[in-house]
Coordinates of C-alpha atoms and ligand atoms in Angstrom, one line a residue:
X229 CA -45.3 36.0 -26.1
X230 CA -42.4 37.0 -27.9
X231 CA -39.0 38.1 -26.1
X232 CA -37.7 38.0 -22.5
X233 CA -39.8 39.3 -19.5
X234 CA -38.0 42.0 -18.2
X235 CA -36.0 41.7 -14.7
X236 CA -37.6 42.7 -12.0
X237 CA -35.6 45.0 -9.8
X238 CA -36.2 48.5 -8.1
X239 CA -39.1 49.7 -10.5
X240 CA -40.2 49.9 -14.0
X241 CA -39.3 53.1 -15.4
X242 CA -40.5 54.5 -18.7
X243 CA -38.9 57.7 -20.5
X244 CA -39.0 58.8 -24.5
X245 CA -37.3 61.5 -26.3
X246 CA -39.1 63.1 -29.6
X247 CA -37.4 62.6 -32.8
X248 CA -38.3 66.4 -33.9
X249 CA -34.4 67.1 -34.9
X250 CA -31.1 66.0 -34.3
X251 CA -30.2 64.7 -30.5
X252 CA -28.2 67.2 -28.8
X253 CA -26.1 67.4 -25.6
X254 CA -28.9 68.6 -23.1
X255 CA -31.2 65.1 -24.7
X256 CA -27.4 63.0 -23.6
X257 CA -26.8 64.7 -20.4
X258 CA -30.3 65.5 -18.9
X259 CA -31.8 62.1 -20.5
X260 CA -29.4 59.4 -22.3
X261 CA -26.3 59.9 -19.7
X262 CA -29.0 59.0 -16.7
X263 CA -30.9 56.6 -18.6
X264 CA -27.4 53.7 -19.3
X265 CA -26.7 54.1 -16.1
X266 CA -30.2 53.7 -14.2
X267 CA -30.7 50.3 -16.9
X268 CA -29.0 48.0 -14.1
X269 CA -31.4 48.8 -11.3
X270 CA -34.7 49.1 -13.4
X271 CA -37.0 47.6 -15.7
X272 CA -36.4 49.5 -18.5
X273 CA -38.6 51.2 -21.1
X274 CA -37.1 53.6 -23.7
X275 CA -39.6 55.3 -26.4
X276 CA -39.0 57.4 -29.0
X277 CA -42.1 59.3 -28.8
X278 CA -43.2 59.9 -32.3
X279 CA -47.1 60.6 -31.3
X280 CA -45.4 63.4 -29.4
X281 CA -43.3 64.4 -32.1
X282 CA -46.4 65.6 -34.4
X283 CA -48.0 67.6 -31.8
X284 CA -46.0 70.4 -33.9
X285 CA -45.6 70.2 -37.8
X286 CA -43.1 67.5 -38.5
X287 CA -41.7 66.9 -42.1
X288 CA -42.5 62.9 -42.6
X289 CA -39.5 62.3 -44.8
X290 CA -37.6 64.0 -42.2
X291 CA -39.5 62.0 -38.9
X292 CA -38.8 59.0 -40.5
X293 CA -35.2 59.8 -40.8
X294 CA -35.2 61.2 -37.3
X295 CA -37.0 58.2 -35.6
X296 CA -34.4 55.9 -36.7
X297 CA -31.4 58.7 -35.7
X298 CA -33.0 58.7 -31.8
X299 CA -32.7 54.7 -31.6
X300 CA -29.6 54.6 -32.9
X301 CA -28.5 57.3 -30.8
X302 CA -30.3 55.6 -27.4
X303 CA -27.8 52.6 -28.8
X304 CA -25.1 54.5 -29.3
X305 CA -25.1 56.1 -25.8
X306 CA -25.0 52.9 -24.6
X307 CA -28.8 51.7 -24.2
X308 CA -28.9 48.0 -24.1
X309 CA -31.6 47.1 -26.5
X310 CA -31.6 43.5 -25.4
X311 CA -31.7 43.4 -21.7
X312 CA -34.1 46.9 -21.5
X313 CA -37.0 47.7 -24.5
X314 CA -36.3 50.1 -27.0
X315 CA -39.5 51.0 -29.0
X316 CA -41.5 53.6 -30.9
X317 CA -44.5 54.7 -29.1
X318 CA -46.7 54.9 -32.6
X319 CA -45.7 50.7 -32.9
X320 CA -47.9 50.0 -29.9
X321 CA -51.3 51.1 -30.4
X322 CA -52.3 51.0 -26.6
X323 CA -50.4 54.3 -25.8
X324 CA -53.2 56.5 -28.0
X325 CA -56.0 54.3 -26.3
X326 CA -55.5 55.0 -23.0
X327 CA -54.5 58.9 -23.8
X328 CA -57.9 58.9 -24.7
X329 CA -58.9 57.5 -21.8
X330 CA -56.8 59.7 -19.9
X331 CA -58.3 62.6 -21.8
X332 CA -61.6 62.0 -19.7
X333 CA -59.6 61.6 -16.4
X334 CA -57.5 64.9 -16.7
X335 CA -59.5 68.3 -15.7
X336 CA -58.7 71.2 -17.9
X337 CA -58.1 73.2 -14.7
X338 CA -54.6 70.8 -14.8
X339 CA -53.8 71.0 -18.2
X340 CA -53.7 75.2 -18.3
X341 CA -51.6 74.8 -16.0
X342 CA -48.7 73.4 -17.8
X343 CA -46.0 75.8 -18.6
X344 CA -44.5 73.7 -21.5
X345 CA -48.0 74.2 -23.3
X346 CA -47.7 77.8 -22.8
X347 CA -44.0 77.9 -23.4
X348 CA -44.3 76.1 -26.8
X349 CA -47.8 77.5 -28.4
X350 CA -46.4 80.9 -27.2
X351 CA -48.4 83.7 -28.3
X352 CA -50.5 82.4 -30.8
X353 CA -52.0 80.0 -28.7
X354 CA -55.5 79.7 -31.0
X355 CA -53.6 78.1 -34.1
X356 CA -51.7 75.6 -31.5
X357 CA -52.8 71.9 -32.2
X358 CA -55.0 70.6 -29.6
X359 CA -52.2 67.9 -29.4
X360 CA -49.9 70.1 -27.9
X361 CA -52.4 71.0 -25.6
X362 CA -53.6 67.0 -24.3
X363 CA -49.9 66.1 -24.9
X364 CA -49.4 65.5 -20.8
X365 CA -52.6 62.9 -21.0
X366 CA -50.5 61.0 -23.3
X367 CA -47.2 61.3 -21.7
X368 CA -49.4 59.8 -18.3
X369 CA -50.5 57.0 -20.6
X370 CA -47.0 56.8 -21.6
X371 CA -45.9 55.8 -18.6
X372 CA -49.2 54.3 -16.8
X373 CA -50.2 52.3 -19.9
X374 CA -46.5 49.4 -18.4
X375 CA -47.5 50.8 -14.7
X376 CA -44.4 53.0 -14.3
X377 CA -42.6 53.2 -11.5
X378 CA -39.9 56.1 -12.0
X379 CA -39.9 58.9 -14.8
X380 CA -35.7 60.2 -15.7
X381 CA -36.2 63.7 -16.9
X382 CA -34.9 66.7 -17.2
X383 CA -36.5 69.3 -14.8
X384 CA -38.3 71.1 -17.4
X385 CA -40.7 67.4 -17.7
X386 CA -41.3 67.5 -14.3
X387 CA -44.9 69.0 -14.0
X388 CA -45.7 66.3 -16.3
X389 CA -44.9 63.7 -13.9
X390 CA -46.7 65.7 -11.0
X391 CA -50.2 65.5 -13.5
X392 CA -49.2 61.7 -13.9
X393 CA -49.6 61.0 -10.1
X394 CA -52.9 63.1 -10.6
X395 CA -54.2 61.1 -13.3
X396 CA -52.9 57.7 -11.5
X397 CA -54.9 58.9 -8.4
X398 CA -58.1 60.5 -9.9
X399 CA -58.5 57.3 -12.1
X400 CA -57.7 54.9 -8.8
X401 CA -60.0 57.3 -6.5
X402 CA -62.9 57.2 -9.5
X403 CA -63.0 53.2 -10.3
X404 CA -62.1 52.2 -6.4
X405 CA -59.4 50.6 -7.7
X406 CA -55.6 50.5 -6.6
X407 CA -54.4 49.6 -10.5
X408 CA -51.7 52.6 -10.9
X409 CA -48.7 53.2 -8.9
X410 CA -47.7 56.8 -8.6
X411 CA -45.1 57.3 -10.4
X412 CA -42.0 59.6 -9.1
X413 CA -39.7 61.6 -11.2
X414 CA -35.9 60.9 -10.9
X415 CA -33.7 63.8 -11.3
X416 CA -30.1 63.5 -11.5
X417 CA -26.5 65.0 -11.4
X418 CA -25.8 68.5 -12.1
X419 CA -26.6 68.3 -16.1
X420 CA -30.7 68.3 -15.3
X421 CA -31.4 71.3 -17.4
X422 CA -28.5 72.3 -20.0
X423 CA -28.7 75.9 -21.7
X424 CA -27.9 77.1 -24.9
X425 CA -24.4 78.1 -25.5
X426 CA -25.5 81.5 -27.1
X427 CA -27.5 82.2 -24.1
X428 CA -27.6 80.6 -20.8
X429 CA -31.0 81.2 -20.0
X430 CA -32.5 79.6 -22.6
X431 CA -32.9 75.4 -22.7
X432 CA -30.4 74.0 -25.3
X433 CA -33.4 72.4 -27.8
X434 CA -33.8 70.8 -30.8
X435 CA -35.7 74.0 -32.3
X436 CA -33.1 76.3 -31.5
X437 CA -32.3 78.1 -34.8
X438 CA -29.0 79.0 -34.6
X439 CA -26.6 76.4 -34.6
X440 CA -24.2 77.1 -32.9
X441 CA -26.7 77.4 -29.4
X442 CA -26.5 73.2 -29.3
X443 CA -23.8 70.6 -29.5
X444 CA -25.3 67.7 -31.7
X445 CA -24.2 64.1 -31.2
X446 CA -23.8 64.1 -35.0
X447 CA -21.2 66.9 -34.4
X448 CA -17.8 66.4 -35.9
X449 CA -15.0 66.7 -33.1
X450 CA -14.3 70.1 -35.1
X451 CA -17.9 71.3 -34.9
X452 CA -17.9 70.4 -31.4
X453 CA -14.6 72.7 -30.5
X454 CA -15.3 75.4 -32.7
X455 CA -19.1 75.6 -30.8
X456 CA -17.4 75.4 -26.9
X457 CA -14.8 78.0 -28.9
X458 CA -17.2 80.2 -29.4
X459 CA -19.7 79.8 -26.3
X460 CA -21.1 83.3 -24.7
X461 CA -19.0 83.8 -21.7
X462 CA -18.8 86.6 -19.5
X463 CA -16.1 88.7 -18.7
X464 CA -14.8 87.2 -14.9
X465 CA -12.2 84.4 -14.2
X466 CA -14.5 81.4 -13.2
X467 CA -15.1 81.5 -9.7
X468 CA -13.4 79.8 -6.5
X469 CA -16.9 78.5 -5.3
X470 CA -20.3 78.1 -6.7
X471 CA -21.6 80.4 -4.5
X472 CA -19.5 82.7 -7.0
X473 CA -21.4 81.5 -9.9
X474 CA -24.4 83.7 -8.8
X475 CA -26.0 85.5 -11.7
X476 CA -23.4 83.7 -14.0
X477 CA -25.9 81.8 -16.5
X478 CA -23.3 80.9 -18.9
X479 CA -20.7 80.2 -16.5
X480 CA -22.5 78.1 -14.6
X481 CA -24.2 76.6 -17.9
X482 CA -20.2 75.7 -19.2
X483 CA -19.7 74.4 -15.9
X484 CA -22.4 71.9 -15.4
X485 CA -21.9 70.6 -18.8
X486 CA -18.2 70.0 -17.5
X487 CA -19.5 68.1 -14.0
X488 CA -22.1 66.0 -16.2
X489 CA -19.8 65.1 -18.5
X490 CA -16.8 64.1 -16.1
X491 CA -19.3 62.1 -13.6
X492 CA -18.1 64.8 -10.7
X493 CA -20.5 67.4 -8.6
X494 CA -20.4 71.3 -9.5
X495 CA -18.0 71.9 -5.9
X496 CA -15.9 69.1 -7.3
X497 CA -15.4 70.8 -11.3
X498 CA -15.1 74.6 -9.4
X499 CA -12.5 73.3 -7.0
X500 CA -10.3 72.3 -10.1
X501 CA -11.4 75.2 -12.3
X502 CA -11.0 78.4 -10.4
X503 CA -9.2 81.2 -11.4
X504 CA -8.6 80.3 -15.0
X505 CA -10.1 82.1 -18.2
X506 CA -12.7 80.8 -20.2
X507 CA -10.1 80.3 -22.8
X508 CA -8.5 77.8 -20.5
X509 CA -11.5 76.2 -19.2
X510 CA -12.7 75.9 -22.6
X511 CA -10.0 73.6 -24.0
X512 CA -10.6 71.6 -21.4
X513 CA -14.5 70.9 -21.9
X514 CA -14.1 70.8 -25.7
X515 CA -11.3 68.0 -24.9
X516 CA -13.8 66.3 -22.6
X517 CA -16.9 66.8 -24.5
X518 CA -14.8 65.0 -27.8
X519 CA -14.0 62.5 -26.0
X520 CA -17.3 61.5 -24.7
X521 CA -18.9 62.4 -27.8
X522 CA -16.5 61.0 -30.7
X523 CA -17.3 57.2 -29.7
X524 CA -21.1 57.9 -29.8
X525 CA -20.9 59.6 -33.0
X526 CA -18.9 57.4 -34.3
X527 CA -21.6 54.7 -33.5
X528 CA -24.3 56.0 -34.1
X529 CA -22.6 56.7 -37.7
X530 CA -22.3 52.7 -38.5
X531 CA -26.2 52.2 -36.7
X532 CA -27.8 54.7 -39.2
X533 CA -26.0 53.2 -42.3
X534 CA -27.7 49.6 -41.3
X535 CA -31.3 50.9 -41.0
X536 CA -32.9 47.4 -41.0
X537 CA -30.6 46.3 -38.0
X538 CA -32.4 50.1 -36.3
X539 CA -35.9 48.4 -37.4
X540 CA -34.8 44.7 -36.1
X541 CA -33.8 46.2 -32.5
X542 CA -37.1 48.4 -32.7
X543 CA -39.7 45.4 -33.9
X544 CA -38.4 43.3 -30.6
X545 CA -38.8 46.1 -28.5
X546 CA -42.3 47.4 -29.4
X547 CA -43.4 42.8 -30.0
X548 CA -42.2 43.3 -26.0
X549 CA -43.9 46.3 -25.0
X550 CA -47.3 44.9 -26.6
X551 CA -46.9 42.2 -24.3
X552 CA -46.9 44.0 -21.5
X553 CA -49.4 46.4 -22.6
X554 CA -52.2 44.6 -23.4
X555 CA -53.1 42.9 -20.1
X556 CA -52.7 46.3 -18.5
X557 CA -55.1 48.1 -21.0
X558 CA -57.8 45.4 -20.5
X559 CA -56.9 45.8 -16.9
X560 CA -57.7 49.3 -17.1
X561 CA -61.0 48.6 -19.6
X562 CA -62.7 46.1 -17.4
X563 CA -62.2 49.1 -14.1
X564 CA -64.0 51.7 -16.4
X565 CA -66.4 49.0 -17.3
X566 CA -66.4 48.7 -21.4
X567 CA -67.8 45.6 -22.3
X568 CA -65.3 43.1 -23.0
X569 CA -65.0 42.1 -26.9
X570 CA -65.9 38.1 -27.4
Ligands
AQP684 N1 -31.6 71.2 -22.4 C1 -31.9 70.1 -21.8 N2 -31.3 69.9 -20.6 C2 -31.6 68.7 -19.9 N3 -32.4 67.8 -20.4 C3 -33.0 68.0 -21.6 N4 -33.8 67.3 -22.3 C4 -34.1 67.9 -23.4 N5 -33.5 69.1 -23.5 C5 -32.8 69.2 -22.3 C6 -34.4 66.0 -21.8 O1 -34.3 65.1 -22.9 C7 -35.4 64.2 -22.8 C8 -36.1 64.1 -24.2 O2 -36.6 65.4 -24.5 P1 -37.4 65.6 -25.8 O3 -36.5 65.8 -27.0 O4 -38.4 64.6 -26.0 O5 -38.2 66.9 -25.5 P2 -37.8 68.3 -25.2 O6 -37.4 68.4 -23.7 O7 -38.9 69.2 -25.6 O8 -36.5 68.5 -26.1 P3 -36.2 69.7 -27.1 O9 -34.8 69.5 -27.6 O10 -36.5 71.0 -26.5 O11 -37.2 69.4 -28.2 P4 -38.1 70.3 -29.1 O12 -37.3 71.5 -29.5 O13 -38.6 69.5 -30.2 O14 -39.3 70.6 -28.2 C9 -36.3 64.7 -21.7 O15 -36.1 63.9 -20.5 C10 -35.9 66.1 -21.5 O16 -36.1 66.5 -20.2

């Protein structure tokens, strides 16, 4: 055994992000922001979900690069890599044996129904990877393979929780067993689904072309100002309630990015905002966003020039995650009834 066990408190709960790009502010707001401040009441997993990653082309030299940027970035934000485990999911070979096995649980009537596989193969859904396709039998393994507890995600994940629970059930219901929980998904604060800045119906995501749609933690405090700077807006004074902010993506978007940021609720930022310009408003979140920001940058800056301290802090996390994982897979092996190896 190698490491401390992990406290035991109101749950376990397991979350990842992909390293496909650069972590921006929707990843910190809808995931990082919730995740340092749920670490006190949970046993906590944190992944940076590589096998997920390459359901789309990656670049290795680039994945490599980017792996390493997403740990240092879960540090950064304030992730304790001691007290919670901080891993890479392709480090612990259980996660792509029970996907497997979760392959044979989930029905295919479940998996066409997932509107992230739809979103992201898009039209040309023949030359999608059948990755993309399985990806929510190995986000349930994800989570079932430590017996997960509680999911934090962004709203957009939260169909994959709901085919979690159906896997955890069908495979409890099949083998007459009572082995997974069902996990729940935890959604928080008023930052659970940030929008580009160019258009406020559309998520802010790491394959967003243009630039200037995403704030990057890696942003320079200049970057950062001149991207709030420029921000689609609309043409009102912001409005004295949020019932005002009806059919105001942007405004609303600019405004939740404020509440997340500042720890408040949406009634709490509109009561202080209303009846200013963008122009005012905007000074304000490009202060706040700096000064959230700048600190983690800077951070994450000093992390990714020591890339064998990155690797130290990952090794103990994935040594601890093995150690709970293996027990649980031969848990789960001895239900379906493969003959134990001698
Ligand atoms: N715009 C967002 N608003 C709120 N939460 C978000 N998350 C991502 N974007 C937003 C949350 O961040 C966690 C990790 O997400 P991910 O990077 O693994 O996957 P994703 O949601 O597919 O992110 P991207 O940026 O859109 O990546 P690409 O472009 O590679 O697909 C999750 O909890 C997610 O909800």
């Amino acid at each position: 055994m190698s490491g401390s066990t992990p406290r035991s408190t109101k749950g376990r709960i397991f979350s990842g992000i992909k390293p496909t790009g650069d972590l921006h502010l929707g990843n910190y707001i809808g995931a990082l922001r919730n995740w340092v401040a749920m670490q006190k009441d949970y046993d906590c997993m944190f992944c940076v979900v590589d096998l997920h990653a390459i359901t789309v082309w990656q670049d290795p030299k680039e994945l490599l690069r980017a792996t390493r940027e997403v740990a240092a970035g879960m540090v950064a934000s304030g992730i304790d890599p001691v007290e919670n485990i901080l891993f890479v999911q392709s480090h612990v070979a259980q996660h792509a044996e029970l996907a497997w096995l979760f392959n044979c649980v989930a029905r295919l009537g479940w998996l066409n129904r997932m509107t992230q596989f739809k979103d992201k193969a898009g039209k040309d859904r023949e030359k999608a990877s059948a990755g993309l396709y399985v990806y929510p039998a190995l986000m349930a393994a994800d989570i079932l393979l430590y017996k997960g507890t509680h999911v934090p995600v962004g709203e957009d994940q939260k169909q994959h929780v709901e085919l979690t629970r159906d896997i955890a059930q069908k495979f409890n219901n099949d083998f007459g067993v009572t082995l997974f929980p069902l996990p729940e998904p935890v959604i928080q604060g008023p930052g659970t689904r940030i929008m580009s800045l160019r258009d406020g119906t559309r998520k802010m995501s790491k394959s967003e072309p243009s630039e200037f749609a995403c704030i990057y933690m890696t942003d320079t405090a200049e970057a950062i100002r001149d991207k709030i700077k420029r921000a689609t807006t609309d043409p009102n004074l912001l409005p004295d309630s949020v019932a005002g902010l009806e059919g105001r993506a942007e405004a609303t978007n600019l405004l939740s990015i404020y509440a997340a940021l500042t720890d408040r609720t949406l009634e709490e930022v509109v009561a202080e905002t209303k009846g200013q310009q963008f122009s005012q408003f905007k000074a304000t979140l490009a202060d706040t966003a700096v000064a959230v920001l700048g600190p983690i940058n800077a951070e994450m800056k000093r992390l990714m020039a020591d890339p064998a301290e990155i690797d130290r802090i990952l090794k103990r996390g994935a040594d601890k995650a093995c150690d709970l994982a293996v027990p649980i897979l031969k848990e789960i092996y001895d239900a379906v009834g493969f003959l134990p190896r001698t």
